[in-house]
Amino acid sequence: MSGEFIDTNVFIYLFDETDEHKRTIAEQLIQKALETRSACISHQVIQETLNVVTRKMPSPMSAENAQRFLEQVLMPLWRIMPSLALYRRGLELQSRYGFSFYDALIVAAALESACTRLYTEDLQHGQKIDGLVIENPFID
């Protein structure tokens, strides 16, 4: 069990050269997660992060650096694999809360891993879902 789930946008801010404040917060959250093993991510976070850093950033990451980032940062936090139960729960959350399908899958993965906190800026800060609290770590 993990206490925290980290969404893709937190990882993307590691590479944001335009917002030092958000980059610092992202670095602190991810470093703590790696040191304490108190957080986790899903396959979806890995896929989205690698897609953005290798294709959509102003200076895309090389394949070699992406491989290193995958192995040193993303893989140690990866706990949630795709499953029928995950997709069913995602669809239920999408219907119940009106989330986009991909946001619903993130919430479903956080719930499946028994997290109590989901760090993201994509959902409503402070919202509670079945014992999970949505927290935007970038709000001052």
XYZ file of C-alpha atoms in Angstrom:
140
model
C 0.000 0.000 0.000
C 1.131 3.507 -0.778
C -0.020 6.742 0.712
C 0.253 8.948 -2.357
C -0.342 8.685 -6.082
C 1.482 11.077 -8.417
C -0.163 12.142 -11.682
C 1.664 12.816 -14.941
C 1.655 16.605 -14.668
C 3.901 16.485 -11.603
C 6.556 14.589 -13.574
C 6.261 16.993 -16.508
C 7.053 19.952 -14.246
C 10.465 18.395 -13.561
C 11.370 19.649 -17.029
C 9.527 22.983 -17.033
C 12.097 25.719 -17.424
C 9.430 28.434 -17.347
C 8.070 27.815 -13.835
C 10.776 27.402 -11.205
C 8.212 27.228 -8.376
C 6.355 24.249 -9.847
C 9.582 22.541 -10.855
C 10.914 22.810 -7.290
C 7.716 21.360 -5.831
C 7.749 18.513 -8.365
C 11.388 17.738 -7.570
C 10.659 17.630 -3.834
C 7.597 15.396 -4.202
C 9.302 12.928 -6.504
C 12.541 12.808 -4.533
C 10.580 12.093 -1.342
C 8.561 9.418 -3.147
C 11.711 7.697 -4.372
C 13.457 7.894 -1.003
C 10.537 6.712 1.119
C 8.673 4.533 -1.400
C 5.529 6.209 -0.053
C 4.047 6.983 -3.460
C 3.167 5.142 -6.618
C 2.150 5.561 -10.244
C 0.377 3.512 -12.899
C 1.303 2.385 -16.386
C -0.745 5.317 -17.697
C 1.493 7.847 -15.938
C 4.556 6.205 -17.459
C 3.080 6.276 -20.965
C 1.873 9.861 -20.753
C 5.116 11.128 -19.217
C 7.358 9.452 -21.776
C 5.165 10.691 -24.620
C 5.384 14.293 -23.421
C 9.102 14.355 -22.613
C 10.129 12.706 -25.895
C 7.670 14.411 -28.250
C 5.946 17.480 -26.854
C 8.538 19.381 -24.847
C 10.256 22.404 -26.455
C 13.502 20.408 -26.207
C 12.466 16.751 -26.459
C 14.417 14.249 -24.392
C 16.668 11.824 -26.244
C 15.798 8.136 -26.260
C 18.838 7.456 -24.078
C 17.816 10.032 -21.461
C 14.199 8.837 -21.591
C 15.391 5.278 -20.935
C 17.435 6.486 -17.953
C 14.476 8.491 -16.595
C 12.216 5.460 -17.037
C 14.566 3.168 -15.146
C 15.654 5.543 -12.367
C 12.488 7.521 -11.650
C 9.354 6.004 -13.146
C 9.923 2.261 -12.735
C 10.682 2.394 -8.988
C 7.269 4.007 -8.423
C 5.236 1.842 -10.815
C 2.732 -0.292 -8.903
C -0.513 -0.373 -10.895
C -0.881 -2.507 -14.012
C -3.821 -2.452 -16.412
C -6.603 -4.872 -15.535
C -10.260 -5.442 -16.228
C -11.064 -4.265 -12.697
C -9.135 -1.018 -13.232
C -11.022 -0.233 -16.440
C -14.382 -1.121 -14.879
C -13.691 1.153 -11.931
C -12.518 3.893 -14.279
C -15.750 3.700 -16.258
C -17.781 3.788 -13.044
C -15.882 6.858 -11.803
C -16.250 8.545 -15.189
C -20.012 8.063 -15.040
C -20.359 8.983 -11.366
C -18.174 12.120 -11.341
C -18.176 13.243 -14.969
C -14.378 12.894 -15.263
C -12.695 12.387 -18.593
C -11.917 8.719 -19.155
C -8.184 9.199 -18.585
C -8.684 11.228 -15.393
C -11.067 8.520 -14.180
C -8.379 5.884 -14.800
C -5.891 7.893 -12.733
C -8.370 8.069 -9.852
C -9.151 4.352 -10.241
C -5.440 3.503 -10.106
C -4.959 5.621 -6.984
C -7.906 3.885 -5.327
C -6.704 0.438 -6.423
C -3.352 1.090 -4.762
C -5.131 2.182 -1.558
C -3.688 5.679 -1.732
C -5.131 8.384 0.474
C -3.834 11.309 -1.609
C -3.656 11.992 -5.346
C -1.276 14.742 -6.415
C -2.599 16.365 -9.587
C -3.573 19.737 -10.920
C -6.120 18.229 -13.306
C -8.916 17.623 -10.801
C -10.688 19.636 -8.108
C -8.373 20.398 -5.188
C -9.805 19.014 -1.944
C -12.317 16.678 -3.585
C -12.753 13.387 -1.718
C -13.490 10.133 -3.492
C -13.881 6.935 -1.470
C -11.182 7.925 1.047
C -8.901 9.504 -1.572
C -8.211 13.245 -1.352
C -7.301 15.169 -4.507
C -4.490 17.609 -3.815
C -3.004 20.168 -6.168
C 0.546 20.445 -4.825
C 1.143 23.673 -6.752
C -1.502 25.736 -4.934
C 0.062 28.263 -2.573
